[in-house]
Amino acid sequence: MSSATATAYPMPKPEGLEGVVAASTALSHVFGEEGRLVYRGYDIHELAGKASFEEVAHLLWLGHLPDGRELDELHRKLGANRDLPDAVFAVLRALPADTAPMDALRTGISALGAAHRDLFDDTPDLEEAIALAARVPAILAAFFRLRQGLDPVPPRPDLNTAQSYLYQLFGTEPEPRHWQPLEVYLVLLADHGMNASTFTARVIASTASDLCSALTGAVGALKGPLHGGAPSKVLDMLNEIGSAENVEAWLTHALDTGQRLMGFGHRVYKAEDPRAEILRGMAERASDPAFYALSKTTEERALALLEERKPGRRLYTNVEFYSAAVLAAVGLPGDMFTPTFAVSRSVGWSAHVLEQVANNRLIRPQSEFVGPTDLHFAPIESR
Ligand code: ACO
């Protein structure tokens, strides 16, 4: 093989694009050193537990909190957009029952884009964003029931997003002790700067593709455990640990064998994730006391061990750790945790898509070429 390579690329090449500014956005920002998250000027503490998910969606999509008339209008539109075309049900029915719900969601959004070309085959706009955000929980709920051999539950337009999602999942009137914490969770997860799935959505939108394609790609990016796929693994970890006396041995073994502790560390936060702090309080109030106590003990020991093993890396609890306890308390099984993250983030993704198309330039970076450039073809007999 030739040793000749392309001329050294003159620009910096941060691994994983760390620290690279890839877009301008007015939607949200993660202040990593301070452990702060801001949506359109509002610190997350201003919104969590005070604003409804629909108010936050309006804020992200339109740039301001809605007045009463605007909020009613948004509720009406979301409520009117939860029906799925027969083709989407058929595709979901065709999936094996053991399909991961994130895969079903990725497939369902893609099928929706194909089946509803009248709605989604245009330049993405606010009406499409609302239409898709309303259908994401409906797709998940339909698959959740179909895989159990149950019929999907027809949507009820009078319910808000958190209520409607639970109603379509379980077919019973959602209880405040379930839908209220879920709503706070949805508010907390709606947007988060230039994270991997949002970047994916913006890259796809920048090619002048459609909204369903952008969100299909975003779901694929969110699924990975280094991004949104961690909370069910947190639940698995806590279930495996089982009781307080096993915490030390379990964590030590995991770190000794080079595993990452799920729910800790973050690319941008070098302080505690503010969402983790809010979710910890919710978990304490909403979850089973024994499960909360085990979570707390595990968190404390994990933080101490990470500090010992990885000094100076500033690894703190991230959003995923207490998401597990909160979503379990809401009644969701572990494999629905990351899909529920997607219910919330579908608003942020579509808001970013709208922001991207409003001032679009194709996102097309360069790579540093490190391969040879002067090889000669040899016929197969002589290789
Ligand atoms: N457990 C053990 N060690 C860790 C962890 C962890 N959770 N996170 C980072 N480290 C270590 C790394 O091994 C590395 O050590 P080294 O310097 O000795 O090689 C050091 O800390 C720095 O880690 P990076 O890989 O540079 O951090 P990066 O910014 O790439 O990763 C990430 C961030 C992916 C979130 C990472 O912390 C991680 O894997 N966490 C566990 C998975 C998780 O919780 N995912 C959810 C993230 S939140 C979200 O996206 C919604």
Tab-separated table of C-alpha atoms and ligand atoms in Angstrom:
chain	number	residue	atom	x	y	z
A	1	MET	CA	0.000	0.000	0.000
A	2	SER	CA	1.314	3.455	-0.826
A	3	SER	CA	2.424	5.659	2.000
A	4	ALA	CA	1.356	8.796	0.116
A	5	THR	CA	-1.603	10.566	1.714
A	6	ALA	CA	-3.574	13.682	0.897
A	7	THR	CA	-2.184	17.024	2.008
A	8	ALA	CA	-2.785	17.615	5.707
A	9	TYR	CA	-6.143	19.275	6.174
A	10	PRO	CA	-5.568	22.792	7.502
A	11	MET	CA	-8.554	23.083	9.827
A	12	PRO	CA	-8.881	21.774	13.369
A	13	LYS	CA	-10.516	18.351	13.603
A	14	PRO	CA	-12.045	17.899	17.027
A	15	GLU	CA	-13.019	14.297	17.589
A	16	GLY	CA	-16.799	13.975	17.734
A	17	LEU	CA	-17.102	17.652	16.687
A	18	GLU	CA	-16.572	18.523	20.349
A	19	GLY	CA	-16.787	22.269	20.833
A	20	VAL	CA	-17.641	22.940	17.164
A	21	VAL	CA	-20.451	25.438	16.603
A	22	ALA	CA	-22.561	23.804	13.877
A	23	ALA	CA	-25.562	26.158	13.689
A	24	SER	CA	-27.097	29.285	15.149
A	25	THR	CA	-30.197	28.717	17.198
A	26	ALA	CA	-32.492	30.792	19.375
A	27	LEU	CA	-34.299	27.704	20.666
A	28	SER	CA	-32.334	26.400	23.613
A	29	HIS	CA	-28.880	26.442	25.114
A	30	VAL	CA	-26.938	24.242	27.482
A	31	PHE	CA	-24.625	26.221	29.744
A	32	GLY	CA	-22.329	23.318	30.506
A	33	GLU	CA	-20.090	24.895	33.120
A	34	GLU	CA	-22.994	26.336	35.087
A	35	GLY	CA	-25.318	23.352	34.692
A	36	ARG	CA	-28.050	25.526	33.194
A	37	LEU	CA	-30.574	24.867	30.434
A	38	VAL	CA	-32.500	27.700	28.807
A	39	TYR	CA	-35.452	27.450	26.379
A	40	ARG	CA	-35.952	30.672	24.414
A	41	GLY	CA	-34.708	32.761	27.331
A	42	TYR	CA	-36.468	30.817	30.103
A	43	ASP	CA	-34.352	28.843	32.545
A	44	ILE	CA	-35.717	25.289	32.767
A	45	HIS	CA	-36.555	25.898	36.430
A	46	GLU	CA	-38.952	28.647	35.292
A	47	LEU	CA	-40.908	26.141	33.232
A	48	ALA	CA	-40.706	22.735	34.936
A	49	GLY	CA	-43.791	22.124	37.040
A	50	LYS	CA	-45.303	25.458	35.970
A	51	ALA	CA	-45.721	25.395	32.188
A	52	SER	CA	-47.696	22.718	30.389
A	53	PHE	CA	-46.010	20.705	27.643
A	54	GLU	CA	-48.210	22.474	25.093
A	55	GLU	CA	-47.102	25.889	26.360
A	56	VAL	CA	-43.481	24.792	25.973
A	57	ALA	CA	-44.174	23.426	22.495
A	58	HIS	CA	-45.697	26.781	21.542
A	59	LEU	CA	-42.696	28.572	23.034
A	60	LEU	CA	-40.237	26.455	21.053
A	61	TRP	CA	-42.162	26.513	17.775
A	62	LEU	CA	-43.264	30.147	17.820
A	63	GLY	CA	-40.821	31.909	20.128
A	64	HIS	CA	-43.238	33.088	22.809
A	65	LEU	CA	-45.479	31.607	25.466
A	66	PRO	CA	-49.064	31.409	24.192
A	67	ASP	CA	-51.937	33.519	25.444
A	68	GLY	CA	-55.193	31.721	26.297
A	69	ARG	CA	-56.546	31.840	22.757
A	70	GLU	CA	-53.297	30.597	21.227
A	71	LEU	CA	-53.072	27.761	23.736
A	72	ASP	CA	-56.669	26.682	23.049
A	73	GLU	CA	-55.909	26.720	19.345
A	74	LEU	CA	-52.813	24.553	19.818
A	75	HIS	CA	-54.736	22.071	21.993
A	76	ARG	CA	-57.426	21.904	19.335
A	77	LYS	CA	-54.936	21.244	16.547
A	78	LEU	CA	-53.013	18.612	18.493
A	79	GLY	CA	-56.264	16.907	19.454
A	80	ALA	CA	-57.427	16.893	15.831
A	81	ASN	CA	-54.182	15.346	14.563
A	82	ARG	CA	-53.854	12.063	16.426
A	83	ASP	CA	-55.481	9.781	13.851
A	84	LEU	CA	-53.148	7.464	11.989
A	85	PRO	CA	-53.675	6.299	8.420
A	86	ASP	CA	-54.536	2.600	7.923
A	87	ALA	CA	-51.193	2.097	6.172
A	88	VAL	CA	-49.341	3.016	9.368
A	89	PHE	CA	-51.391	0.532	11.414
A	90	ALA	CA	-50.684	-2.104	8.757
A	91	VAL	CA	-46.933	-1.458	8.929
A	92	LEU	CA	-46.943	-1.558	12.749
A	93	ARG	CA	-48.985	-4.776	12.688
A	94	ALA	CA	-46.474	-6.352	10.333
A	95	LEU	CA	-43.588	-5.824	12.767
A	96	PRO	CA	-42.551	-8.756	14.975
A	97	ALA	CA	-43.949	-8.380	18.506
A	98	ASP	CA	-40.412	-8.265	19.931
A	99	THR	CA	-39.459	-5.228	17.840
A	100	ALA	CA	-37.907	-2.537	20.021
A	101	PRO	CA	-40.408	0.328	20.351
A	102	MET	CA	-37.759	2.804	19.149
A	103	ASP	CA	-37.442	0.772	15.958
A	104	ALA	CA	-41.230	0.706	15.654
A	105	LEU	CA	-41.339	4.481	16.098
A	106	ARG	CA	-38.613	5.034	13.497
A	107	THR	CA	-40.519	2.779	11.095
A	108	GLY	CA	-43.880	4.331	12.004
A	109	ILE	CA	-42.753	7.913	11.329
A	110	SER	CA	-41.248	6.843	8.040
A	111	ALA	CA	-44.476	5.025	7.095
A	112	LEU	CA	-46.507	8.068	8.109
A	113	GLY	CA	-44.452	10.245	5.752
A	114	ALA	CA	-45.126	7.805	2.911
A	115	ALA	CA	-48.832	7.360	3.690
A	116	HIS	CA	-49.611	11.030	4.330
A	117	ARG	CA	-47.794	12.689	1.474
A	118	ASP	CA	-50.593	15.249	1.340
A	119	LEU	CA	-49.517	16.439	4.805
A	120	PHE	CA	-45.778	15.896	4.903
A	121	ASP	CA	-44.370	16.120	1.402
A	122	ASP	CA	-43.872	19.836	1.540
A	123	THR	CA	-41.356	22.249	2.944
A	124	PRO	CA	-41.743	21.683	6.692
A	125	ASP	CA	-43.969	24.262	8.361
A	126	LEU	CA	-45.690	24.767	11.702
A	127	GLU	CA	-48.821	22.836	10.699
A	128	GLU	CA	-46.667	19.820	9.818
A	129	ALA	CA	-44.749	20.140	13.083
A	130	ILE	CA	-48.031	20.047	15.039
A	131	ALA	CA	-49.403	17.214	12.917
A	132	LEU	CA	-46.310	15.077	13.510
A	133	ALA	CA	-45.891	15.884	17.217
A	134	ALA	CA	-49.509	14.795	17.742
A	135	ARG	CA	-48.961	11.507	15.920
A	136	VAL	CA	-45.656	10.434	17.513
A	137	PRO	CA	-47.302	9.336	20.802
A	138	ALA	CA	-50.173	7.794	18.828
A	139	ILE	CA	-47.723	5.641	16.822
A	140	LEU	CA	-45.991	4.446	19.984
A	141	ALA	CA	-49.242	3.718	21.791
A	142	ALA	CA	-50.568	1.783	18.800
A	143	PHE	CA	-47.449	-0.385	18.632
A	144	PHE	CA	-47.425	-0.866	22.412
A	145	ARG	CA	-50.911	-2.363	22.200
A	146	LEU	CA	-50.493	-4.280	18.953
A	147	ARG	CA	-47.459	-6.128	20.308
A	148	GLN	CA	-49.636	-7.341	23.188
A	149	GLY	CA	-52.357	-8.477	20.798
A	150	LEU	CA	-54.602	-5.561	21.808
A	151	ASP	CA	-56.434	-3.136	19.555
A	152	PRO	CA	-55.163	0.443	19.373
A	153	VAL	CA	-57.232	2.923	21.382
A	154	PRO	CA	-58.891	5.653	19.288
A	155	PRO	CA	-57.620	9.117	20.267
A	156	ARG	CA	-59.590	11.571	22.386
A	157	PRO	CA	-59.177	15.171	21.272
A	158	ASP	CA	-60.084	16.582	24.701
A	159	LEU	CA	-56.903	15.274	26.387
A	160	ASN	CA	-53.548	17.008	26.587
A	161	THR	CA	-50.419	15.299	25.245
A	162	ALA	CA	-49.403	13.561	28.493
A	163	GLN	CA	-52.958	12.401	29.200
A	164	SER	CA	-53.586	11.326	25.651
A	165	TYR	CA	-50.358	9.292	25.463
A	166	LEU	CA	-51.226	7.367	28.647
A	167	TYR	CA	-54.850	6.964	27.570
A	168	GLN	CA	-53.857	5.523	24.202
A	169	LEU	CA	-51.241	3.255	25.818
A	170	PHE	CA	-53.398	1.783	28.566
A	171	GLY	CA	-56.979	2.476	27.462
A	172	THR	CA	-57.976	3.867	30.859
A	173	GLU	CA	-58.593	7.377	32.149
A	174	PRO	CA	-55.123	8.746	33.034
A	175	GLU	CA	-54.655	9.519	36.725
A	176	PRO	CA	-53.106	12.838	37.793
A	177	ARG	CA	-50.413	10.978	39.768
A	178	HIS	CA	-49.279	9.548	36.428
A	179	TRP	CA	-49.879	12.216	33.830
A	180	GLN	CA	-48.637	15.147	35.912
A	181	PRO	CA	-45.084	13.822	36.467
A	182	LEU	CA	-45.070	12.672	32.847
A	183	GLU	CA	-45.931	16.202	31.761
A	184	VAL	CA	-43.018	17.658	33.757
A	185	TYR	CA	-40.745	15.033	32.188
A	186	LEU	CA	-41.976	16.045	28.709
A	187	VAL	CA	-41.268	19.716	29.485
A	188	LEU	CA	-37.730	18.897	30.664
A	189	LEU	CA	-36.774	16.829	27.625
A	190	ALA	CA	-38.274	18.975	24.853
A	191	ASP	CA	-35.048	20.534	23.604
A	192	HIS	CA	-31.355	20.522	24.415
A	193	GLY	CA	-29.109	22.575	22.155
A	194	MET	CA	-27.172	20.887	19.355
A	195	ASN	CA	-27.376	17.307	20.630
A	196	ALA	CA	-26.730	14.409	18.240
A	197	SER	CA	-30.345	13.723	17.241
A	198	THR	CA	-31.152	17.411	16.760
A	199	PHE	CA	-28.058	17.816	14.625
A	200	THR	CA	-29.197	14.789	12.606
A	201	ALA	CA	-32.630	16.353	12.065
A	202	ARG	CA	-31.058	19.642	10.987
A	203	VAL	CA	-28.656	17.945	8.567
A	204	ILE	CA	-31.560	16.111	6.905
A	205	ALA	CA	-33.700	19.263	6.800
A	206	SER	CA	-30.798	21.185	5.269
A	207	THR	CA	-30.958	18.966	2.186
A	208	ALA	CA	-34.546	20.265	1.626
A	209	SER	CA	-35.923	16.883	2.614
A	210	ASP	CA	-39.246	16.494	4.422
A	211	LEU	CA	-40.128	16.596	8.124
A	212	CYS	CA	-40.825	12.860	8.496
A	213	SER	CA	-37.407	12.058	7.043
A	214	ALA	CA	-35.755	14.475	9.475
A	215	LEU	CA	-37.516	12.923	12.466
A	216	THR	CA	-36.964	9.366	11.263
A	217	GLY	CA	-33.221	10.072	11.253
A	218	ALA	CA	-33.422	11.832	14.608
A	219	VAL	CA	-35.123	8.822	16.211
A	220	GLY	CA	-32.300	6.632	14.924
A	221	ALA	CA	-29.724	8.933	16.497
A	222	LEU	CA	-31.576	9.204	19.800
A	223	LYS	CA	-31.794	5.441	20.151
A	224	GLY	CA	-28.097	4.912	20.930
A	225	PRO	CA	-27.109	4.475	24.587
A	226	LEU	CA	-24.577	7.316	24.384
A	227	HIS	CA	-27.557	9.607	23.728
A	228	GLY	CA	-31.160	8.747	24.654
A	229	GLY	CA	-30.888	4.998	24.963
A	230	ALA	CA	-29.546	5.020	28.527
A	231	PRO	CA	-32.598	5.112	30.853
A	232	SER	CA	-33.758	1.545	30.285
A	233	LYS	CA	-30.159	0.498	30.935
A	234	VAL	CA	-30.282	2.482	34.181
A	235	LEU	CA	-33.367	0.474	35.114
A	236	ASP	CA	-31.575	-2.774	34.185
A	237	MET	CA	-28.600	-1.704	36.294
A	238	LEU	CA	-30.746	-0.898	39.331
A	239	ASN	CA	-32.673	-4.152	38.942
A	240	GLU	CA	-29.433	-6.107	38.722
A	241	ILE	CA	-28.017	-4.364	41.778
A	242	GLY	CA	-31.253	-5.167	43.591
A	243	SER	CA	-30.324	-3.982	47.082
A	244	ALA	CA	-28.073	-1.491	48.826
A	245	GLU	CA	-25.486	-4.051	49.925
A	246	ASN	CA	-24.733	-4.959	46.288
A	247	VAL	CA	-24.155	-1.400	45.098
A	248	GLU	CA	-20.428	-1.181	45.772
A	249	ALA	CA	-19.547	-4.568	44.278
A	250	TRP	CA	-21.713	-4.051	41.191
A	251	LEU	CA	-20.324	-0.604	40.399
A	252	THR	CA	-16.742	-1.617	41.106
A	253	HIS	CA	-17.041	-4.641	38.843
A	254	ALA	CA	-18.603	-2.513	36.070
A	255	LEU	CA	-15.795	0.041	36.230
A	256	ASP	CA	-13.092	-2.645	36.564
A	257	THR	CA	-14.356	-4.238	33.374
A	258	GLY	CA	-14.327	-0.928	31.482
A	259	GLN	CA	-18.071	-0.370	31.392
A	260	ARG	CA	-19.639	3.067	31.483
A	261	LEU	CA	-22.122	3.764	34.200
A	262	MET	CA	-25.392	4.671	32.523
A	263	GLY	CA	-26.893	7.966	33.619
A	264	PHE	CA	-23.561	9.651	34.347
A	265	GLY	CA	-21.379	11.979	32.313
A	266	HIS	CA	-22.246	14.390	29.549
A	267	ARG	CA	-20.498	15.923	26.579
A	268	VAL	CA	-21.468	19.478	27.522
A	269	TYR	CA	-22.412	19.537	31.213
A	270	LYS	CA	-19.402	19.763	33.471
A	271	ALA	CA	-21.719	20.323	36.414
A	272	GLU	CA	-24.897	18.531	37.374
A	273	ASP	CA	-27.509	18.391	34.627
A	274	PRO	CA	-30.298	20.679	35.922
A	275	ARG	CA	-32.891	18.221	34.635
A	276	ALA	CA	-31.368	15.506	36.834
A	277	GLU	CA	-31.867	17.702	39.877
A	278	ILE	CA	-35.556	18.260	39.043
A	279	LEU	CA	-36.127	14.597	38.187
A	280	ARG	CA	-34.466	13.503	41.435
A	281	GLY	CA	-37.054	15.509	43.386
A	282	MET	CA	-39.866	14.064	41.273
A	283	ALA	CA	-38.543	10.533	41.726
A	284	GLU	CA	-38.480	11.036	45.470
A	285	ARG	CA	-42.127	12.084	45.444
A	286	ALA	CA	-43.493	9.761	42.763
A	287	SER	CA	-41.580	6.502	42.841
A	288	ASP	CA	-41.631	3.511	45.152
A	289	PRO	CA	-39.612	4.548	48.275
A	290	ALA	CA	-37.407	1.432	48.171
A	291	PHE	CA	-36.587	1.996	44.497
A	292	TYR	CA	-35.841	5.662	45.150
A	293	ALA	CA	-33.570	4.755	48.076
A	294	LEU	CA	-31.660	2.268	45.926
A	295	SER	CA	-31.337	4.865	43.143
A	296	LYS	CA	-30.004	7.446	45.601
A	297	THR	CA	-27.447	5.056	47.141
A	298	THR	CA	-26.316	3.935	43.690
A	299	GLU	CA	-25.983	7.539	42.527
A	300	GLU	CA	-23.922	8.556	45.556
A	301	ARG	CA	-21.526	5.626	45.246
A	302	ALA	CA	-21.275	6.013	41.464
A	303	LEU	CA	-20.335	9.685	41.781
A	304	ALA	CA	-17.702	8.893	44.401
A	305	LEU	CA	-16.225	6.040	42.344
A	306	LEU	CA	-16.209	8.090	39.141
A	307	GLU	CA	-14.375	10.883	40.930
A	308	GLU	CA	-11.866	8.341	42.246
A	309	ARG	CA	-11.391	6.479	38.945
A	310	LYS	CA	-11.688	9.415	36.560
A	311	PRO	CA	-10.330	12.362	38.511
A	312	GLY	CA	-10.843	15.733	36.844
A	313	ARG	CA	-13.307	14.410	34.220
A	314	ARG	CA	-16.194	16.055	36.054
A	315	LEU	CA	-18.707	13.238	35.594
A	316	TYR	CA	-22.067	14.034	37.160
A	317	THR	CA	-25.553	12.607	37.102
A	318	ASN	CA	-27.267	13.224	33.759
A	319	VAL	CA	-30.948	13.403	32.823
A	320	GLU	CA	-31.215	9.687	32.188
A	321	PHE	CA	-30.482	8.462	35.697
A	322	TYR	CA	-33.655	9.654	37.422
A	323	SER	CA	-35.717	9.486	34.227
A	324	ALA	CA	-35.757	5.759	34.916
A	325	ALA	CA	-37.392	6.116	38.342
A	326	VAL	CA	-39.849	8.773	37.157
A	327	LEU	CA	-40.978	6.910	34.049
A	328	ALA	CA	-41.277	3.636	35.964
A	329	ALA	CA	-43.474	5.470	38.510
A	330	VAL	CA	-45.638	6.718	35.649
A	331	GLY	CA	-46.300	3.056	34.785
A	332	LEU	CA	-44.125	2.693	31.698
A	333	PRO	CA	-42.014	-0.402	31.052
A	334	GLY	CA	-38.271	0.134	30.500
A	335	ASP	CA	-38.361	-0.291	26.741
A	336	MET	CA	-40.815	2.633	26.484
A	337	PHE	CA	-38.468	5.094	28.261
A	338	THR	CA	-36.444	6.232	25.258
A	339	PRO	CA	-39.536	6.330	23.002
A	340	THR	CA	-41.180	8.584	25.594
A	341	PHE	CA	-38.108	10.817	25.405
A	342	ALA	CA	-38.838	10.966	21.658
A	343	VAL	CA	-42.457	12.034	22.321
A	344	SER	CA	-41.058	15.115	24.031
A	345	ARG	CA	-38.096	15.744	21.754
A	346	SER	CA	-40.207	15.526	18.597
A	347	VAL	CA	-41.231	19.094	19.445
A	348	GLY	CA	-37.616	20.260	19.747
A	349	TRP	CA	-36.601	18.408	16.591
A	350	SER	CA	-39.375	19.944	14.519
A	351	ALA	CA	-38.690	23.408	15.973
A	352	HIS	CA	-35.059	23.010	14.860
A	353	VAL	CA	-36.168	21.851	11.428
A	354	LEU	CA	-38.350	24.972	11.088
A	355	GLU	CA	-35.445	27.157	12.229
A	356	GLN	CA	-33.115	25.425	9.759
A	357	VAL	CA	-35.411	25.802	6.738
A	358	ALA	CA	-36.160	29.437	7.599
A	359	ASN	CA	-32.505	30.273	6.948
A	360	ASN	CA	-31.179	27.233	5.184
A	361	ARG	CA	-27.761	26.397	3.938
A	362	LEU	CA	-26.887	22.792	3.116
A	363	ILE	CA	-24.905	21.292	6.003
A	364	ARG	CA	-21.985	19.622	4.309
A	365	PRO	CA	-18.736	19.528	6.284
A	366	GLN	CA	-15.344	18.317	5.117
A	367	SER	CA	-13.374	15.346	6.305
A	368	GLU	CA	-9.663	15.064	6.782
A	369	PHE	CA	-8.601	12.432	4.261
A	370	VAL	CA	-6.084	10.063	5.780
A	371	GLY	CA	-5.959	7.335	3.122
A	372	PRO	CA	-3.623	6.749	0.185
A	373	THR	CA	-4.151	8.616	-3.097
A	374	ASP	CA	-1.903	6.944	-5.691
A	375	LEU	CA	-2.874	3.269	-5.906
A	376	HIS	CA	-3.119	1.533	-9.306
A	377	PHE	CA	-5.825	-0.928	-10.301
A	378	ALA	CA	-4.702	-4.518	-10.746
A	379	PRO	CA	-6.903	-7.147	-12.456
A	380	ILE	CA	-8.305	-9.726	-10.044
A	381	GLU	CA	-6.034	-12.559	-11.286
A	382	SER	CA	-2.943	-10.638	-10.283
A	383	ARG	CA	-4.065	-9.597	-6.752
B	1	ACO	N1	-18.964	5.905	33.239
B	1	ACO	C1	-17.629	5.700	33.326
B	1	ACO	N2	-16.716	6.497	32.722
B	1	ACO	C2	-17.175	7.516	31.995
B	1	ACO	C3	-18.556	7.780	31.859
B	1	ACO	C4	-19.458	6.921	32.517
B	1	ACO	N3	-20.780	7.124	32.432
B	1	ACO	N4	-18.720	8.851	31.078
B	1	ACO	C5	-17.499	9.244	30.710
B	1	ACO	N5	-16.564	8.450	31.281
B	1	ACO	C6	-15.126	8.563	31.168
B	1	ACO	C7	-14.620	8.096	29.808
B	1	ACO	O1	-14.292	6.726	29.824
B	1	ACO	C8	-13.390	8.951	29.626
B	1	ACO	O2	-12.360	8.425	30.400
B	1	ACO	P1	-10.818	8.570	29.907
B	1	ACO	O3	-10.578	10.040	29.791
B	1	ACO	O4	-10.050	7.888	30.972
B	1	ACO	O5	-10.753	7.876	28.578
B	1	ACO	C9	-13.793	10.282	30.297
B	1	ACO	O6	-14.786	9.950	31.256
B	1	ACO	C10	-14.360	11.308	29.333
B	1	ACO	O7	-15.391	10.688	28.591
B	1	ACO	P2	-15.720	11.004	27.077
B	1	ACO	O8	-15.959	9.712	26.366
B	1	ACO	O9	-14.706	11.931	26.484
B	1	ACO	O10	-17.032	11.793	27.199
B	1	ACO	P3	-18.042	12.078	26.028
B	1	ACO	O11	-18.293	13.524	26.046
B	1	ACO	O12	-17.621	11.523	24.734
B	1	ACO	O13	-19.278	11.206	26.481
B	1	ACO	C11	-21.293	10.442	27.294
B	1	ACO	C12	-20.432	11.687	27.039
B	1	ACO	C13	-21.438	9.666	25.974
B	1	ACO	C14	-22.676	10.868	27.745
B	1	ACO	C15	-20.611	9.571	28.354
B	1	ACO	O14	-20.481	10.303	29.553
B	1	ACO	C16	-21.324	8.250	28.579
B	1	ACO	O15	-21.083	7.295	27.860
B	1	ACO	N6	-22.239	8.177	29.601
B	1	ACO	C17	-22.978	6.959	29.862
B	1	ACO	C18	-24.179	6.850	28.933
B	1	ACO	C19	-25.260	7.864	29.258
B	1	ACO	O16	-25.536	8.156	30.404
B	1	ACO	N7	-25.880	8.378	28.183
B	1	ACO	C20	-26.905	9.418	28.289
B	1	ACO	C21	-26.343	10.760	27.995
B	1	ACO	S1	-27.511	12.063	28.284
B	1	ACO	C22	-28.365	12.251	26.818
B	1	ACO	O17	-27.834	12.199	25.764
B	1	ACO	C23	-29.780	12.521	26.874
